[in-house]
PDB file of C-alpha atoms in Angstrom:
ATOM      1  CA  MET A  24      -0.408  -0.571  -0.493  1.00 92.00           C
ATOM      2  CA  SER A  25       0.977   3.378  -0.836  1.00 94.00           C
ATOM      3  CA  GLY A  26      -0.098   7.119  -0.197  1.00 95.00           C
ATOM      4  CA  VAL A  27      -0.119  11.068   0.450  1.00 96.00           C
ATOM      5  CA  ASN A  28      -0.985  12.297   4.168  1.00 96.00           C
ATOM      6  CA  LEU A  29      -2.820  15.800   3.347  1.00 96.00           C
ATOM      7  CA  PRO A  30      -3.306  17.948   6.207  1.00 96.00           C
ATOM      8  CA  GLY A  31      -6.422  15.911   7.304  1.00 94.00           C
ATOM      9  CA  THR A  32      -6.787  13.911   4.058  1.00 96.00           C
ATOM     10  CA  ARG A  33      -5.338  10.215   3.808  1.00 96.00           C
ATOM     11  CA  ILE A  34      -5.026   9.078   0.398  1.00 97.00           C
ATOM     12  CA  ARG A  35      -4.172   5.431  -0.220  1.00 97.00           C
ATOM     13  CA  LYS A  36      -4.151   2.662  -3.148  1.00 97.00           C
ATOM     14  CA  GLY A  37      -3.302  -0.896  -2.883  1.00 95.00           C
ATOM     15  CA  SER A  38      -4.209  -4.211  -2.537  1.00 93.00           C
ATOM     16  CA  VAL A  39      -7.919  -5.164  -1.174  1.00 94.00           C
ATOM     17  CA  ASP A  40      -6.514  -6.623   1.368  1.00 94.00           C
ATOM     18  CA  ALA A  41      -4.261  -3.539   2.402  1.00 95.00           C
ATOM     19  CA  ILE A  42      -6.870  -1.508   2.519  1.00 96.00           C
ATOM     20  CA  ALA A  43      -9.763  -2.964   3.989  1.00 96.00           C
ATOM     21  CA  ARG A  44      -7.562  -3.365   6.396  1.00 96.00           C
ATOM     22  CA  PHE A  45      -6.946   0.744   6.377  1.00 96.00           C
ATOM     23  CA  LEU A  46     -10.160   1.052   6.318  1.00 97.00           C
ATOM     24  CA  GLU A  47     -10.974  -1.013   9.722  1.00 96.00           C
ATOM     25  CA  GLU A  48      -7.950   1.217  11.271  1.00 95.00           C
ATOM     26  CA  GLN A  49     -10.423   4.368  10.424  1.00 92.00           C
ATOM     27  CA  GLY A  50     -13.331   2.506  12.238  1.00 95.00           C
ATOM     28  CA  THR A  51     -15.517   1.542   8.788  1.00 96.00           C
ATOM     29  CA  GLN A  52     -15.141  -1.023   6.210  1.00 96.00           C
ATOM     30  CA  LEU A  53     -14.311  -1.692   2.852  1.00 96.00           C
ATOM     31  CA  PRO A  54     -17.968  -1.927   0.518  1.00 96.00           C
ATOM     32  CA  GLN A  55     -19.279  -5.352  -0.230  1.00 96.00           C
ATOM     33  CA  LYS A  56     -19.096  -2.817  -4.122  1.00 96.00           C
ATOM     34  CA  VAL A  57     -16.338  -2.197  -4.417  1.00 97.00           C
ATOM     35  CA  ARG A  58     -15.636  -5.688  -3.381  1.00 96.00           C
ATOM     36  CA  GLU A  59     -17.800  -6.336  -6.389  1.00 96.00           C
ATOM     37  CA  HIS A  60     -15.183  -4.698  -8.682  1.00 96.00           C
ATOM     38  CA  VAL A  61     -12.359  -6.358  -7.328  1.00 95.00           C
ATOM     39  CA  GLU A  62     -13.693  -9.201  -8.118  1.00 93.00           C
ATOM     40  CA  GLU A  63     -14.631  -8.477 -11.884  1.00 93.00           C
ATOM     41  CA  VAL A  64     -11.686  -7.124 -12.246  1.00 91.00           C
ATOM     42  CA  ALA A  65      -9.447 -10.425 -10.945  1.00 87.00           C
ATOM     43  CA  ARG A  66     -11.544 -12.484 -13.922  1.00 86.00           C
ATOM     44  CA  GLN A  67     -11.351 -10.170 -16.672  1.00 85.00           C
ATOM     45  CA  GLY A  68      -7.691 -11.248 -15.655  1.00 79.00           C
ATOM     46  CA  GLY A  69      -6.847  -7.361 -13.959  1.00 85.00           C
ATOM     47  CA  THR A  70      -4.257  -6.637 -11.371  1.00 87.00           C
ATOM     48  CA  PRO A  71      -7.028  -4.490  -8.860  1.00 93.00           C
ATOM     49  CA  LEU A  72      -5.513  -1.982  -7.001  1.00 95.00           C
ATOM     50  CA  VAL A  73      -7.899  -0.137  -4.562  1.00 97.00           C
ATOM     51  CA  VAL A  74      -8.346   3.632  -3.740  1.00 97.00           C
ATOM     52  CA  ALA A  75      -9.685   5.124  -0.578  1.00 97.00           C
ATOM     53  CA  GLU A  76      -9.180   9.069   0.951  1.00 97.00           C
ATOM     54  CA  ASN A  77     -10.034   8.765   4.904  1.00 96.00           C
ATOM     55  CA  SER A  78     -12.677   6.407   5.721  1.00 95.00           C
ATOM     56  CA  SER A  79     -14.280   5.925   2.542  1.00 96.00           C
ATOM     57  CA  ALA A  80     -13.348   3.584  -0.384  1.00 97.00           C
ATOM     58  CA  LEU A  81     -13.186   5.961  -3.684  1.00 96.00           C
ATOM     59  CA  GLY A  82     -12.840   3.511  -6.451  1.00 95.00           C
ATOM     60  CA  VAL A  83     -10.942   0.370  -7.768  1.00 97.00           C
ATOM     61  CA  ILE A  84      -8.707   0.712 -10.664  1.00 96.00           C
ATOM     62  CA  HIS A  85      -7.689  -2.196 -12.978  1.00 94.00           C
ATOM     63  CA  LEU A  86      -4.148  -2.746 -14.328  1.00 89.00           C
ATOM     64  CA  LYS A  87      -4.252  -5.015 -17.335  1.00 83.00           C
ATOM     65  CA  ASP A  88      -1.251  -6.779 -18.729  1.00 74.00           C
ATOM     66  CA  ILE A  89      -0.825  -4.798 -22.930  1.00 75.00           C
ATOM     67  CA  VAL A  90       0.832  -8.221 -24.416  1.00 73.00           C
ATOM     68  CA  LYS A  91       3.404  -6.125 -27.073  1.00 79.00           C
ATOM     69  CA  GLY A  92       2.967  -6.792 -30.697  1.00 84.00           C
ATOM     70  CA  GLY A  93       4.779  -9.730 -32.382  1.00 85.00           C
ATOM     71  CA  LEU A  94       5.461 -11.084 -28.934  1.00 82.00           C
ATOM     72  CA  LYS A  95       3.395 -14.190 -29.433  1.00 80.00           C
ATOM     73  CA  ASP A  96       5.047 -15.098 -33.120  1.00 87.00           C
ATOM     74  CA  ARG A  97       8.854 -14.538 -31.149  1.00 86.00           C
ATOM     75  CA  LEU A  98       7.711 -17.549 -28.443  1.00 82.00           C
ATOM     76  CA  ALA A  99       6.497 -19.502 -31.251  1.00 84.00           C
ATOM     77  CA  ARG A 100       9.866 -18.941 -33.051  1.00 89.00           C
ATOM     78  CA  LEU A 101      11.521 -19.604 -29.365  1.00 86.00           C
ATOM     79  CA  ARG A 102       9.517 -23.094 -29.488  1.00 83.00           C
ATOM     80  CA  ALA A 103      10.315 -23.924 -33.212  1.00 89.00           C
ATOM     81  CA  MET A 104      13.705 -24.398 -31.954  1.00 90.00           C
ATOM     82  CA  GLY A 105      13.206 -26.356 -28.574  1.00 85.00           C
ATOM     83  CA  ILE A 106      13.679 -23.766 -26.374  1.00 83.00           C
ATOM     84  CA  ARG A 107      10.209 -24.127 -24.171  1.00 75.00           C
ATOM     85  CA  THR A 108       9.124 -20.451 -23.044  1.00 73.00           C
ATOM     86  CA  ILE A 109       6.983 -19.754 -19.440  1.00 70.00           C
ATOM     87  CA  MET A 110       5.402 -16.903 -17.726  1.00 66.00           C
ATOM     88  CA  ILE A 111       5.809 -16.889 -13.945  1.00 62.00           C
ATOM     89  CA  THR A 112       3.188 -14.824 -12.662  1.00 58.00           C
ATOM     90  CA  GLY A 113       1.654 -14.016  -8.714  1.00 56.00           C
ATOM     91  CA  ASP A 114      -0.274 -10.254  -8.424  1.00 51.00           C
ATOM     92  CA  ASN A 115      -3.417 -12.272  -9.129  1.00 52.00           C
ATOM     93  CA  ARG A 116      -4.713 -15.152  -7.661  1.00 51.00           C
ATOM     94  CA  SER A 117      -7.592 -15.469 -10.112  1.00 51.00           C
ATOM     95  CA  PRO A 118      -7.748 -16.625 -12.808  1.00 49.00           C
ATOM     96  CA  PRO A 119      -5.640 -18.816 -12.955  1.00 44.00           C
ATOM     97  CA  PRO A 120      -3.886 -19.301 -16.145  1.00 48.00           C
ATOM     98  CA  SER A 121      -4.095 -15.174 -16.691  1.00 55.00           C
ATOM     99  CA  SER A 122      -5.464 -13.660 -19.722  1.00 59.00           C
ATOM    100  CA  LEU A 123      -1.966 -12.487 -20.348  1.00 59.00           C
ATOM    101  CA  ALA A 124      -0.838 -16.596 -20.467  1.00 61.00           C
ATOM    102  CA  LYS A 125      -3.993 -17.316 -22.468  1.00 62.00           C
ATOM    103  CA  GLN A 126      -2.845 -14.840 -25.309  1.00 60.00           C
ATOM    104  CA  VAL A 127       1.124 -15.440 -25.665  1.00 58.00           C
ATOM    105  CA  SER A 128       0.713 -19.264 -25.117  1.00 55.00           C
ATOM    106  CA  THR A 129       2.503 -20.047 -21.828  1.00 54.00           C
ATOM    107  CA  ILE A 130       2.361 -21.316 -18.435  1.00 52.00           C
ATOM    108  CA  SER A 131       0.869 -19.698 -15.326  1.00 52.00           C
ATOM    109  CA  SER A 132       2.214 -19.969 -11.545  1.00 52.00           C
ATOM    110  CA  PRO A 133       0.097 -17.643  -9.155  1.00 52.00           C
ATOM    111  CA  LYS A 134       1.247 -17.840  -5.953  1.00 55.00           C
ATOM    112  CA  PRO A 135       4.940 -17.103  -5.278  1.00 57.00           C
ATOM    113  CA  SER A 136       5.414 -19.836  -3.239  1.00 61.00           C
ATOM    114  CA  PRO A 137       4.855 -22.745  -6.180  1.00 61.00           C
ATOM    115  CA  LYS A 138       7.246 -20.097  -8.610  1.00 59.00           C
ATOM    116  CA  THR A 139      10.229 -20.749  -6.383  1.00 64.00           C
ATOM    117  CA  ARG A 140       9.643 -25.155  -6.082  1.00 66.00           C
ATOM    118  CA  TRP A 141       9.429 -25.042  -9.744  1.00 61.00           C
ATOM    119  CA  THR A 142      12.442 -22.701 -10.477  1.00 62.00           C
ATOM    120  CA  SER A 143      14.814 -24.719  -7.578  1.00 64.00           C
ATOM    121  CA  SER A 144      13.727 -27.653  -9.506  1.00 63.00           C
ATOM    122  CA  SER A 145      17.124 -29.116 -10.743  1.00 51.00           C
ATOM    123  CA  GLU A 146      14.699 -30.775 -14.448  1.00 57.00           C
ATOM    124  CA  ASN A 147      13.406 -27.812 -14.518  1.00 55.00           C
ATOM    125  CA  ARG A 148      16.070 -24.747 -14.410  1.00 56.00           C
ATOM    126  CA  PRO A 149      16.208 -23.412 -17.974  1.00 54.00           C
ATOM    127  CA  ARG A 150      19.650 -23.258 -19.947  1.00 53.00           C
ATOM    128  CA  ALA A 151      19.173 -19.464 -21.211  1.00 50.00           C
ATOM    129  CA  SER A 152      16.045 -16.829 -18.543  1.00 50.00           C
ATOM    130  CA  SER A 153      16.330 -13.519 -18.773  1.00 50.00           C
ATOM    131  CA  TRP A 154      14.183 -11.531 -15.986  1.00 48.00           C
ATOM    132  CA  PRO A 155      13.198  -7.916 -15.597  1.00 48.00           C
TER     133      PRO A 155
END
């Protein structure tokens, strides 16, 4: 969660869980309507962020991954060369596989611990890798 404190105003942006805790500290609860918007963003494969001001939820931001032009073709060429490609995700618990993974025909993992186990396994160690 991040935000800014101004005279008489506290603005926060973060995950639904973080903002729900923030609002509880202010003596209020996250409205059901906001939770419904968060679930809809997640179902669409986006990452939902909630914005709050003082003790009120203001709304939900829908972050969406964008596939760069030509990526699907480049990954297909790599697979044709025998290079196995994967995408490891973790921002959004729902729905695996992510909509981005569907677009580029890769594999997604919804939580960090499976990613760690998978990448630690000697049989899954890549011959070459790229990390942003």
